[in-house]
Structures are given as C-alpha cells and as structure tokens.
Amino acid sequence: MALLKFPPLGFVLVMIIRSGLADQTGMICALIRRSNIGYSSTVIILGIVALAILGNAVGDAVFIVLPSIAAMVFVLIFR
C-alpha cells in the first residue's frame, strides 16, 4: 500500500485526466499555437524550465504532470 502514502496522488490523477481531456479535444494545441506567436524556441524552453523550478517549490506533483505537458509543447513546436 505504498501508493496510499503518496499525498499528492489525488491531485496527480485529476491533472492527468484533465491534460488528457484537453489534448483529445484539441484545446492544448490551440492554446499553444495561439500563445506561440512571436516567441522563439529558446524563450519557450526557458519558460518550461521556470515552470519546473516553481513547481518544485510548490509541490511534489510537478514531477509527474509537467513532463507530459512539456512533451506536448515540444511536439507541437518542433514539428
């Protein structure tokens, strides 16, 4: 029962379901394309690094949620 001792488990499950739903409906693609106007790839990478640092300070769930969202951003930007 090691999973029950992981405090942010509920938050992680909700965030994974929400990001999967947003990906399937095309919302993430639309938001990334709309917000990507005029930004270089270096600025986007630095933004993801800043989110990772802030997420590390805030809680434990960023290690599970952020890599999947960052992977979606990289796939959409570097096609």
JSON list of N, CA and C in Angstrom, two decimals:
[
{"chain": "A", "resi": 1, "resn": "MET", "atom": "N", "xyz": [0.80, -1.19, 0.00]},
{"chain": "A", "resi": 1, "resn": "MET", "atom": "CA", "xyz": [0.00, 0.00, 0.00]},
{"chain": "A", "resi": 1, "resn": "MET", "atom": "C", "xyz": [0.85, 1.26, 0.00]},
{"chain": "A", "resi": 2, "resn": "ALA", "atom": "N", "xyz": [1.92, 1.25, -0.79]},
{"chain": "A", "resi": 2, "resn": "ALA", "atom": "CA", "xyz": [2.80, 2.41, -0.86]},
{"chain": "A", "resi": 2, "resn": "ALA", "atom": "C", "xyz": [2.13, 3.57, -1.58]},
{"chain": "A", "resi": 3, "resn": "LEU", "atom": "N", "xyz": [1.19, 3.29, -2.47]},
{"chain": "A", "resi": 3, "resn": "LEU", "atom": "CA", "xyz": [0.52, 4.38, -3.19]},
{"chain": "A", "resi": 3, "resn": "LEU", "atom": "C", "xyz": [-0.34, 5.24, -2.28]},
{"chain": "A", "resi": 4, "resn": "LEU", "atom": "N", "xyz": [-0.86, 4.66, -1.23]},
{"chain": "A", "resi": 4, "resn": "LEU", "atom": "CA", "xyz": [-1.70, 5.43, -0.33]},
{"chain": "A", "resi": 4, "resn": "LEU", "atom": "C", "xyz": [-0.91, 6.41, 0.51]},
{"chain": "A", "resi": 5, "resn": "LYS", "atom": "N", "xyz": [0.41, 6.23, 0.58]},
{"chain": "A", "resi": 5, "resn": "LYS", "atom": "CA", "xyz": [1.24, 7.14, 1.37]},
{"chain": "A", "resi": 5, "resn": "LYS", "atom": "C", "xyz": [1.79, 8.29, 0.52]},
{"chain": "A", "resi": 6, "resn": "PHE", "atom": "N", "xyz": [1.38, 8.40, -0.73]},
{"chain": "A", "resi": 6, "resn": "PHE", "atom": "CA", "xyz": [1.81, 9.49, -1.60]},
{"chain": "A", "resi": 6, "resn": "PHE", "atom": "C", "xyz": [0.75, 10.59, -1.54]},
{"chain": "A", "resi": 7, "resn": "PRO", "atom": "N", "xyz": [0.99, 11.67, -0.79]},
{"chain": "A", "resi": 7, "resn": "PRO", "atom": "CA", "xyz": [-0.04, 12.67, -0.54]},
{"chain": "A", "resi": 7, "resn": "PRO", "atom": "C", "xyz": [-0.65, 13.31, -1.78]},
{"chain": "A", "resi": 8, "resn": "PRO", "atom": "N", "xyz": [0.14, 13.66, -2.82]},
{"chain": "A", "resi": 8, "resn": "PRO", "atom": "CA", "xyz": [-0.50, 14.35, -3.95]},
{"chain": "A", "resi": 8, "resn": "PRO", "atom": "C", "xyz": [-1.10, 13.42, -4.99]},
{"chain": "A", "resi": 9, "resn": "LEU", "atom": "N", "xyz": [-1.45, 12.19, -4.63]},
{"chain": "A", "resi": 9, "resn": "LEU", "atom": "CA", "xyz": [-1.96, 11.23, -5.60]},
{"chain": "A", "resi": 9, "resn": "LEU", "atom": "C", "xyz": [-3.27, 11.70, -6.22]},
{"chain": "A", "resi": 10, "resn": "GLY", "atom": "N", "xyz": [-4.17, 12.22, -5.45]},
{"chain": "A", "resi": 10, "resn": "GLY", "atom": "CA", "xyz": [-5.45, 12.69, -5.99]},
{"chain": "A", "resi": 10, "resn": "GLY", "atom": "C", "xyz": [-5.25, 13.84, -6.97]},
{"chain": "A", "resi": 11, "resn": "PHE", "atom": "N", "xyz": [-4.39, 14.77, -6.61]},
{"chain": "A", "resi": 11, "resn": "PHE", "atom": "CA", "xyz": [-4.10, 15.91, -7.49]},
{"chain": "A", "resi": 11, "resn": "PHE", "atom": "C", "xyz": [-3.48, 15.43, -8.80]},
{"chain": "A", "resi": 12, "resn": "VAL", "atom": "N", "xyz": [-2.56, 14.49, -8.71]},
{"chain": "A", "resi": 12, "resn": "VAL", "atom": "CA", "xyz": [-1.89, 13.97, -9.91]},
{"chain": "A", "resi": 12, "resn": "VAL", "atom": "C", "xyz": [-2.90, 13.29, -10.83]},
{"chain": "A", "resi": 13, "resn": "LEU", "atom": "N", "xyz": [-3.78, 12.49, -10.28]},
{"chain": "A", "resi": 13, "resn": "LEU", "atom": "CA", "xyz": [-4.77, 11.80, -11.10]},
{"chain": "A", "resi": 13, "resn": "LEU", "atom": "C", "xyz": [-5.71, 12.79, -11.79]},
{"chain": "A", "resi": 14, "resn": "VAL", "atom": "N", "xyz": [-6.13, 13.81, -11.07]},
{"chain": "A", "resi": 14, "resn": "VAL", "atom": "CA", "xyz": [-7.02, 14.82, -11.66]},
{"chain": "A", "resi": 14, "resn": "VAL", "atom": "C", "xyz": [-6.29, 15.58, -12.77]},
{"chain": "A", "resi": 15, "resn": "MET", "atom": "N", "xyz": [-5.05, 15.95, -12.56]},
{"chain": "A", "resi": 15, "resn": "MET", "atom": "CA", "xyz": [-4.30, 16.69, -13.57]},
{"chain": "A", "resi": 15, "resn": "MET", "atom": "C", "xyz": [-4.03, 15.85, -14.81]},
{"chain": "A", "resi": 16, "resn": "ILE", "atom": "N", "xyz": [-3.75, 14.57, -14.63]},
{"chain": "A", "resi": 16, "resn": "ILE", "atom": "CA", "xyz": [-3.51, 13.70, -15.78]},
{"chain": "A", "resi": 16, "resn": "ILE", "atom": "C", "xyz": [-4.79, 13.54, -16.59]},
{"chain": "A", "resi": 17, "resn": "ILE", "atom": "N", "xyz": [-5.92, 13.37, -15.92]},
{"chain": "A", "resi": 17, "resn": "ILE", "atom": "CA", "xyz": [-7.20, 13.25, -16.62]},
{"chain": "A", "resi": 17, "resn": "ILE", "atom": "C", "xyz": [-7.52, 14.56, -17.35]},
{"chain": "A", "resi": 18, "resn": "ARG", "atom": "N", "xyz": [-7.30, 15.69, -16.70]},
{"chain": "A", "resi": 18, "resn": "ARG", "atom": "CA", "xyz": [-7.58, 16.98, -17.33]},
{"chain": "A", "resi": 18, "resn": "ARG", "atom": "C", "xyz": [-6.68, 17.23, -18.53]},
{"chain": "A", "resi": 19, "resn": "SER", "atom": "N", "xyz": [-5.39, 16.91, -18.41]},
{"chain": "A", "resi": 19, "resn": "SER", "atom": "CA", "xyz": [-4.50, 17.14, -19.55]},
{"chain": "A", "resi": 19, "resn": "SER", "atom": "C", "xyz": [-4.82, 16.18, -20.69]},
{"chain": "A", "resi": 20, "resn": "GLY", "atom": "N", "xyz": [-5.22, 14.97, -20.40]},
{"chain": "A", "resi": 20, "resn": "GLY", "atom": "CA", "xyz": [-5.62, 14.04, -21.45]},
{"chain": "A", "resi": 20, "resn": "GLY", "atom": "C", "xyz": [-6.88, 14.49, -22.16]},
{"chain": "A", "resi": 21, "resn": "LEU", "atom": "N", "xyz": [-7.85, 15.01, -21.40]},
{"chain": "A", "resi": 21, "resn": "LEU", "atom": "CA", "xyz": [-9.08, 15.52, -21.99]},
{"chain": "A", "resi": 21, "resn": "LEU", "atom": "C", "xyz": [-8.80, 16.75, -22.85]},
{"chain": "A", "resi": 22, "resn": "ALA", "atom": "N", "xyz": [-7.95, 17.64, -22.35]},
{"chain": "A", "resi": 22, "resn": "ALA", "atom": "CA", "xyz": [-7.61, 18.84, -23.12]},
{"chain": "A", "resi": 22, "resn": "ALA", "atom": "C", "xyz": [-6.84, 18.48, -24.39]},
{"chain": "A", "resi": 23, "resn": "ASP", "atom": "N", "xyz": [-6.02, 17.44, -24.34]},
{"chain": "A", "resi": 23, "resn": "ASP", "atom": "CA", "xyz": [-5.29, 17.01, -25.52]},
{"chain": "A", "resi": 23, "resn": "ASP", "atom": "C", "xyz": [-6.22, 16.38, -26.55]},
{"chain": "A", "resi": 24, "resn": "GLN", "atom": "N", "xyz": [-7.17, 15.57, -26.11]},
{"chain": "A", "resi": 24, "resn": "GLN", "atom": "CA", "xyz": [-8.08, 14.91, -27.03]},
{"chain": "A", "resi": 24, "resn": "GLN", "atom": "C", "xyz": [-9.05, 15.89, -27.70]},
{"chain": "A", "resi": 25, "resn": "THR", "atom": "N", "xyz": [-9.42, 16.95, -27.01]},
{"chain": "A", "resi": 25, "resn": "THR", "atom": "CA", "xyz": [-10.34, 17.91, -27.59]},
{"chain": "A", "resi": 25, "resn": "THR", "atom": "C", "xyz": [-9.63, 18.94, -28.46]},
{"chain": "A", "resi": 26, "resn": "GLY", "atom": "N", "xyz": [-8.31, 18.98, -28.42]},
{"chain": "A", "resi": 26, "resn": "GLY", "atom": "CA", "xyz": [-7.56, 19.92, -29.24]},
{"chain": "A", "resi": 26, "resn": "GLY", "atom": "C", "xyz": [-7.33, 21.26, -28.56]},
{"chain": "A", "resi": 27, "resn": "MET", "atom": "N", "xyz": [-7.69, 21.36, -27.30]},
{"chain": "A", "resi": 27, "resn": "MET", "atom": "CA", "xyz": [-7.55, 22.63, -26.59]},
{"chain": "A", "resi": 27, "resn": "MET", "atom": "C", "xyz": [-6.08, 23.00, -26.37]},
{"chain": "A", "resi": 28, "resn": "ILE", "atom": "N", "xyz": [-5.26, 22.02, -26.04]},
{"chain": "A", "resi": 28, "resn": "ILE", "atom": "CA", "xyz": [-3.84, 22.30, -25.80]},
{"chain": "A", "resi": 28, "resn": "ILE", "atom": "C", "xyz": [-3.17, 22.77, -27.09]},
{"chain": "A", "resi": 29, "resn": "CYS", "atom": "N", "xyz": [-3.47, 22.11, -28.21]},
{"chain": "A", "resi": 29, "resn": "CYS", "atom": "CA", "xyz": [-2.89, 22.52, -29.49]},
{"chain": "A", "resi": 29, "resn": "CYS", "atom": "C", "xyz": [-3.27, 23.95, -29.84]},
{"chain": "A", "resi": 30, "resn": "ALA", "atom": "N", "xyz": [-4.53, 24.29, -29.64]},
{"chain": "A", "resi": 30, "resn": "ALA", "atom": "CA", "xyz": [-4.99, 25.64, -29.95]},
{"chain": "A", "resi": 30, "resn": "ALA", "atom": "C", "xyz": [-4.34, 26.67, -29.04]},
{"chain": "A", "resi": 31, "resn": "LEU", "atom": "N", "xyz": [-4.23, 26.37, -27.77]},
{"chain": "A", "resi": 31, "resn": "LEU", "atom": "CA", "xyz": [-3.61, 27.33, -26.84]},
{"chain": "A", "resi": 31, "resn": "LEU", "atom": "C", "xyz": [-2.13, 27.52, -27.12]},
{"chain": "A", "resi": 32, "resn": "ILE", "atom": "N", "xyz": [-1.44, 26.44, -27.46]},
{"chain": "A", "resi": 32, "resn": "ILE", "atom": "CA", "xyz": [-0.01, 26.55, -27.74]},
{"chain": "A", "resi": 32, "resn": "ILE", "atom": "C", "xyz": [0.22, 27.32, -29.02]},
{"chain": "A", "resi": 33, "resn": "ARG", "atom": "N", "xyz": [-0.57, 27.04, -30.04]},
{"chain": "A", "resi": 33, "resn": "ARG", "atom": "CA", "xyz": [-0.42, 27.77, -31.30]},
{"chain": "A", "resi": 33, "resn": "ARG", "atom": "C", "xyz": [-0.77, 29.25, -31.12]},
{"chain": "A", "resi": 34, "resn": "ARG", "atom": "N", "xyz": [-1.77, 29.54, -30.33]},
{"chain": "A", "resi": 34, "resn": "ARG", "atom": "CA", "xyz": [-2.17, 30.93, -30.12]},
{"chain": "A", "resi": 34, "resn": "ARG", "atom": "C", "xyz": [-1.13, 31.69, -29.28]},
{"chain": "A", "resi": 35, "resn": "SER", "atom": "N", "xyz": [-0.57, 31.03, -28.30]},
{"chain": "A", "resi": 35, "resn": "SER", "atom": "CA", "xyz": [0.40, 31.71, -27.43]},
{"chain": "A", "resi": 35, "resn": "SER", "atom": "C", "xyz": [1.81, 31.69, -27.99]},
{"chain": "A", "resi": 36, "resn": "ASN", "atom": "N", "xyz": [2.05, 30.94, -29.05]},
{"chain": "A", "resi": 36, "resn": "ASN", "atom": "CA", "xyz": [3.39, 30.80, -29.61]},
{"chain": "A", "resi": 36, "resn": "ASN", "atom": "C", "xyz": [3.71, 31.91, -30.61]},
{"chain": "A", "resi": 37, "resn": "ILE", "atom": "N", "xyz": [2.84, 32.84, -30.82]},
{"chain": "A", "resi": 37, "resn": "ILE", "atom": "CA", "xyz": [3.06, 33.87, -31.82]},
{"chain": "A", "resi": 37, "resn": "ILE", "atom": "C", "xyz": [4.19, 34.79, -31.37]},
{"chain": "A", "resi": 38, "resn": "GLY", "atom": "N", "xyz": [5.29, 34.78, -32.12]},
{"chain": "A", "resi": 38, "resn": "GLY", "atom": "CA", "xyz": [6.39, 35.69, -31.86]},
{"chain": "A", "resi": 38, "resn": "GLY", "atom": "C", "xyz": [7.43, 35.23, -30.85]},
{"chain": "A", "resi": 39, "resn": "TYR", "atom": "N", "xyz": [7.27, 34.07, -30.25]},
{"chain": "A", "resi": 39, "resn": "TYR", "atom": "CA", "xyz": [8.25, 33.60, -29.27]},
{"chain": "A", "resi": 39, "resn": "TYR", "atom": "C", "xyz": [9.22, 32.64, -29.93]},
{"chain": "A", "resi": 40, "resn": "SER", "atom": "N", "xyz": [10.49, 32.77, -29.59]},
{"chain": "A", "resi": 40, "resn": "SER", "atom": "CA", "xyz": [11.49, 31.84, -30.12]},
{"chain": "A", "resi": 40, "resn": "SER", "atom": "C", "xyz": [11.47, 30.56, -29.28]},
{"chain": "A", "resi": 41, "resn": "SER", "atom": "N", "xyz": [12.12, 29.53, -29.80]},
{"chain": "A", "resi": 41, "resn": "SER", "atom": "CA", "xyz": [12.14, 28.26, -29.08]},
{"chain": "A", "resi": 41, "resn": "SER", "atom": "C", "xyz": [12.94, 28.37, -27.78]},
{"chain": "A", "resi": 42, "resn": "THR", "atom": "N", "xyz": [13.91, 29.25, -27.74]},
{"chain": "A", "resi": 42, "resn": "THR", "atom": "CA", "xyz": [14.70, 29.44, -26.52]},
{"chain": "A", "resi": 42, "resn": "THR", "atom": "C", "xyz": [13.83, 29.99, -25.39]},
{"chain": "A", "resi": 43, "resn": "VAL", "atom": "N", "xyz": [12.98, 30.93, -25.70]},
{"chain": "A", "resi": 43, "resn": "VAL", "atom": "CA", "xyz": [12.10, 31.52, -24.69]},
{"chain": "A", "resi": 43, "resn": "VAL", "atom": "C", "xyz": [11.11, 30.47, -24.17]},
{"chain": "A", "resi": 44, "resn": "ILE", "atom": "N", "xyz": [10.62, 29.62, -25.05]},
{"chain": "A", "resi": 44, "resn": "ILE", "atom": "CA", "xyz": [9.67, 28.59, -24.64]},
{"chain": "A", "resi": 44, "resn": "ILE", "atom": "C", "xyz": [10.35, 27.57, -23.74]},
{"chain": "A", "resi": 45, "resn": "ILE", "atom": "N", "xyz": [11.58, 27.17, -24.09]},
{"chain": "A", "resi": 45, "resn": "ILE", "atom": "CA", "xyz": [12.32, 26.22, -23.24]},
{"chain": "A", "resi": 45, "resn": "ILE", "atom": "C", "xyz": [12.61, 26.84, -21.88]},
{"chain": "A", "resi": 46, "resn": "LEU", "atom": "N", "xyz": [13.00, 28.10, -21.84]},
{"chain": "A", "resi": 46, "resn": "LEU", "atom": "CA", "xyz": [13.25, 28.76, -20.56]},
{"chain": "A", "resi": 46, "resn": "LEU", "atom": "C", "xyz": [11.97, 28.89, -19.73]},
{"chain": "A", "resi": 47, "resn": "GLY", "atom": "N", "xyz": [10.83, 29.08, -20.39]},
{"chain": "A", "resi": 47, "resn": "GLY", "atom": "CA", "xyz": [9.56, 29.13, -19.68]},
{"chain": "A", "resi": 47, "resn": "GLY", "atom": "C", "xyz": [9.21, 27.79, -19.04]},
{"chain": "A", "resi": 48, "resn": "ILE", "atom": "N", "xyz": [9.49, 26.70, -19.76]},
{"chain": "A", "resi": 48, "resn": "ILE", "atom": "CA", "xyz": [9.22, 25.38, -19.19]},
{"chain": "A", "resi": 48, "resn": "ILE", "atom": "C", "xyz": [10.16, 25.09, -18.02]},
{"chain": "A", "resi": 49, "resn": "VAL", "atom": "N", "xyz": [11.40, 25.52, -18.14]},
{"chain": "A", "resi": 49, "resn": "VAL", "atom": "CA", "xyz": [12.35, 25.35, -17.03]},
{"chain": "A", "resi": 49, "resn": "VAL", "atom": "C", "xyz": [11.90, 26.16, -15.82]},
{"chain": "A", "resi": 50, "resn": "ALA", "atom": "N", "xyz": [11.42, 27.38, -16.05]},
{"chain": "A", "resi": 50, "resn": "ALA", "atom": "CA", "xyz": [10.93, 28.21, -14.95]},
{"chain": "A", "resi": 50, "resn": "ALA", "atom": "C", "xyz": [9.70, 27.57, -14.29]},
{"chain": "A", "resi": 51, "resn": "LEU", "atom": "N", "xyz": [8.81, 26.99, -15.09]},
{"chain": "A", "resi": 51, "resn": "LEU", "atom": "CA", "xyz": [7.66, 26.28, -14.52]},
{"chain": "A", "resi": 51, "resn": "LEU", "atom": "C", "xyz": [8.10, 25.09, -13.68]},
{"chain": "A", "resi": 52, "resn": "ALA", "atom": "N", "xyz": [9.13, 24.39, -14.13]},
{"chain": "A", "resi": 52, "resn": "ALA", "atom": "CA", "xyz": [9.63, 23.25, -13.37]},
{"chain": "A", "resi": 52, "resn": "ALA", "atom": "C", "xyz": [10.22, 23.68, -12.03]},
{"chain": "A", "resi": 53, "resn": "ILE", "atom": "N", "xyz": [10.95, 24.78, -12.04]},
{"chain": "A", "resi": 53, "resn": "ILE", "atom": "CA", "xyz": [11.55, 25.28, -10.80]},
{"chain": "A", "resi": 53, "resn": "ILE", "atom": "C", "xyz": [10.46, 25.75, -9.83]},
{"chain": "A", "resi": 54, "resn": "LEU", "atom": "N", "xyz": [9.49, 26.51, -10.34]},
{"chain": "A", "resi": 54, "resn": "LEU", "atom": "CA", "xyz": [8.40, 26.96, -9.48]},
{"chain": "A", "resi": 54, "resn": "LEU", "atom": "C", "xyz": [7.55, 25.80, -8.98]},
{"chain": "A", "resi": 55, "resn": "GLY", "atom": "N", "xyz": [7.32, 24.82, -9.84]},
{"chain": "A", "resi": 55, "resn": "GLY", "atom": "CA", "xyz": [6.55, 23.66, -9.44]},
{"chain": "A", "resi": 55, "resn": "GLY", "atom": "C", "xyz": [7.25, 22.84, -8.38]},
{"chain": "A", "resi": 56, "resn": "ASN", "atom": "N", "xyz": [8.58, 22.78, -8.44]},
{"chain": "A", "resi": 56, "resn": "ASN", "atom": "CA", "xyz": [9.34, 22.08, -7.43]},
{"chain": "A", "resi": 56, "resn": "ASN", "atom": "C", "xyz": [9.20, 22.76, -6.07]},
{"chain": "A", "resi": 57, "resn": "ALA", "atom": "N", "xyz": [9.14, 24.08, -6.10]},
{"chain": "A", "resi": 57, "resn": "ALA", "atom": "CA", "xyz": [8.98, 24.81, -4.84]},
{"chain": "A", "resi": 57, "resn": "ALA", "atom": "C", "xyz": [7.57, 24.65, -4.28]},
{"chain": "A", "resi": 58, "resn": "VAL", "atom": "N", "xyz": [6.58, 24.47, -5.15]},
{"chain": "A", "resi": 58, "resn": "VAL", "atom": "CA", "xyz": [5.19, 24.42, -4.71]},
{"chain": "A", "resi": 58, "resn": "VAL", "atom": "C", "xyz": [4.78, 23.03, -4.22]},
{"chain": "A", "resi": 59, "resn": "GLY", "atom": "N", "xyz": [5.12, 21.99, -4.98]},
{"chain": "A", "resi": 59, "resn": "GLY", "atom": "CA", "xyz": [4.64, 20.67, -4.58]},
{"chain": "A", "resi": 59, "resn": "GLY", "atom": "C", "xyz": [5.32, 19.53, -5.30]},
{"chain": "A", "resi": 60, "resn": "ASP", "atom": "N", "xyz": [4.89, 18.33, -4.95]},
{"chain": "A", "resi": 60, "resn": "ASP", "atom": "CA", "xyz": [5.51, 17.12, -5.48]},
{"chain": "A", "resi": 60, "resn": "ASP", "atom": "C", "xyz": [4.92, 16.67, -6.81]},
{"chain": "A", "resi": 61, "resn": "ALA", "atom": "N", "xyz": [3.76, 17.13, -7.16]},
{"chain": "A", "resi": 61, "resn": "ALA", "atom": "CA", "xyz": [3.07, 16.61, -8.34]},
{"chain": "A", "resi": 61, "resn": "ALA", "atom": "C", "xyz": [3.67, 17.09, -9.65]},
{"chain": "A", "resi": 62, "resn": "VAL", "atom": "N", "xyz": [4.50, 18.12, -9.61]},
{"chain": "A", "resi": 62, "resn": "VAL", "atom": "CA", "xyz": [5.06, 18.65, -10.85]},
{"chain": "A", "resi": 62, "resn": "VAL", "atom": "C", "xyz": [5.95, 17.62, -11.55]},
{"chain": "A", "resi": 63, "resn": "PHE", "atom": "N", "xyz": [6.54, 16.72, -10.82]},
{"chain": "A", "resi": 63, "resn": "PHE", "atom": "CA", "xyz": [7.42, 15.71, -11.43]},
{"chain": "A", "resi": 63, "resn": "PHE", "atom": "C", "xyz": [6.63, 14.72, -12.28]},
{"chain": "A", "resi": 64, "resn": "ILE", "atom": "N", "xyz": [5.35, 14.62, -12.07]},
{"chain": "A", "resi": 64, "resn": "ILE", "atom": "CA", "xyz": [4.53, 13.69, -12.83]},
{"chain": "A", "resi": 64, "resn": "ILE", "atom": "C", "xyz": [3.75, 14.41, -13.92]},
{"chain": "A", "resi": 65, "resn": "VAL", "atom": "N", "xyz": [3.29, 15.61, -13.65]},
{"chain": "A", "resi": 65, "resn": "VAL", "atom": "CA", "xyz": [2.41, 16.33, -14.58]},
{"chain": "A", "resi": 65, "resn": "VAL", "atom": "C", "xyz": [3.20, 17.11, -15.64]},
{"chain": "A", "resi": 66, "resn": "LEU", "atom": "N", "xyz": [4.24, 17.82, -15.25]},
{"chain": "A", "resi": 66, "resn": "LEU", "atom": "CA", "xyz": [4.94, 18.71, -16.17]},
{"chain": "A", "resi": 66, "resn": "LEU", "atom": "C", "xyz": [5.64, 17.99, -17.32]},
{"chain": "A", "resi": 67, "resn": "PRO", "atom": "N", "xyz": [6.27, 16.84, -17.15]},
{"chain": "A", "resi": 67, "resn": "PRO", "atom": "CA", "xyz": [6.91, 16.21, -18.32]},
{"chain": "A", "resi": 67, "resn": "PRO", "atom": "C", "xyz": [5.95, 15.88, -19.45]},
{"chain": "A", "resi": 68, "resn": "SER", "atom": "N", "xyz": [4.75, 15.45, -19.14]},
{"chain": "A", "resi": 68, "resn": "SER", "atom": "CA", "xyz": [3.81, 15.15, -20.22]},
{"chain": "A", "resi": 68, "resn": "SER", "atom": "C", "xyz": [3.35, 16.42, -20.93]},
{"chain": "A", "resi": 69, "resn": "ILE", "atom": "N", "xyz": [3.12, 17.48, -20.18]},
{"chain": "A", "resi": 69, "resn": "ILE", "atom": "CA", "xyz": [2.71, 18.74, -20.80]},
{"chain": "A", "resi": 69, "resn": "ILE", "atom": "C", "xyz": [3.87, 19.34, -21.60]},
{"chain": "A", "resi": 70, "resn": "ALA", "atom": "N", "xyz": [5.08, 19.27, -21.08]},
{"chain": "A", "resi": 70, "resn": "ALA", "atom": "CA", "xyz": [6.24, 19.77, -21.82]},
{"chain": "A", "resi": 70, "resn": "ALA", "atom": "C", "xyz": [6.48, 18.96, -23.09]},
{"chain": "A", "resi": 71, "resn": "ALA", "atom": "N", "xyz": [6.25, 17.67, -23.04]},
{"chain": "A", "resi": 71, "resn": "ALA", "atom": "CA", "xyz": [6.40, 16.85, -24.24]},
{"chain": "A", "resi": 71, "resn": "ALA", "atom": "C", "xyz": [5.41, 17.26, -25.32]},
{"chain": "A", "resi": 72, "resn": "MET", "atom": "N", "xyz": [4.17, 17.56, -24.93]},
{"chain": "A", "resi": 72, "resn": "MET", "atom": "CA", "xyz": [3.18, 18.03, -25.90]},
{"chain": "A", "resi": 72, "resn": "MET", "atom": "C", "xyz": [3.60, 19.36, -26.52]},
{"chain": "A", "resi": 73, "resn": "VAL", "atom": "N", "xyz": [4.16, 20.24, -25.70]},
{"chain": "A", "resi": 73, "resn": "VAL", "atom": "CA", "xyz": [4.61, 21.55, -26.21]},
{"chain": "A", "resi": 73, "resn": "VAL", "atom": "C", "xyz": [5.75, 21.34, -27.21]},
{"chain": "A", "resi": 74, "resn": "PHE", "atom": "N", "xyz": [6.72, 20.50, -26.88]},
{"chain": "A", "resi": 74, "resn": "PHE", "atom": "CA", "xyz": [7.85, 20.27, -27.77]},
{"chain": "A", "resi": 74, "resn": "PHE", "atom": "C", "xyz": [7.41, 19.62, -29.08]},
{"chain": "A", "resi": 75, "resn": "VAL", "atom": "N", "xyz": [6.48, 18.71, -29.03]},
{"chain": "A", "resi": 75, "resn": "VAL", "atom": "CA", "xyz": [6.00, 18.07, -30.26]},
{"chain": "A", "resi": 75, "resn": "VAL", "atom": "C", "xyz": [5.30, 19.08, -31.15]},
{"chain": "A", "resi": 76, "resn": "LEU", "atom": "N", "xyz": [4.50, 19.95, -30.56]},
{"chain": "A", "resi": 76, "resn": "LEU", "atom": "CA", "xyz": [3.79, 20.93, -31.38]},
{"chain": "A", "resi": 76, "resn": "LEU", "atom": "C", "xyz": [4.69, 22.02, -31.94]},
{"chain": "A", "resi": 77, "resn": "ILE", "atom": "N", "xyz": [5.72, 22.39, -31.20]},
{"chain": "A", "resi": 77, "resn": "ILE", "atom": "CA", "xyz": [6.56, 23.49, -31.64]},
{"chain": "A", "resi": 77, "resn": "ILE", "atom": "C", "xyz": [7.65, 23.03, -32.60]},
{"chain": "A", "resi": 78, "resn": "PHE", "atom": "N", "xyz": [8.27, 21.90, -32.35]},
{"chain": "A", "resi": 78, "resn": "PHE", "atom": "CA", "xyz": [9.40, 21.47, -33.15]},
{"chain": "A", "resi": 78, "resn": "PHE", "atom": "C", "xyz": [9.03, 20.45, -34.22]},
{"chain": "A", "resi": 79, "resn": "ARG", "atom": "N", "xyz": [7.85, 20.56, -34.81]},
{"chain": "A", "resi": 79, "resn": "ARG", "atom": "CA", "xyz": [7.47, 19.69, -35.92]},
{"chain": "A", "resi": 79, "resn": "ARG", "atom": "C", "xyz": [8.22, 20.05, -37.15]}
]
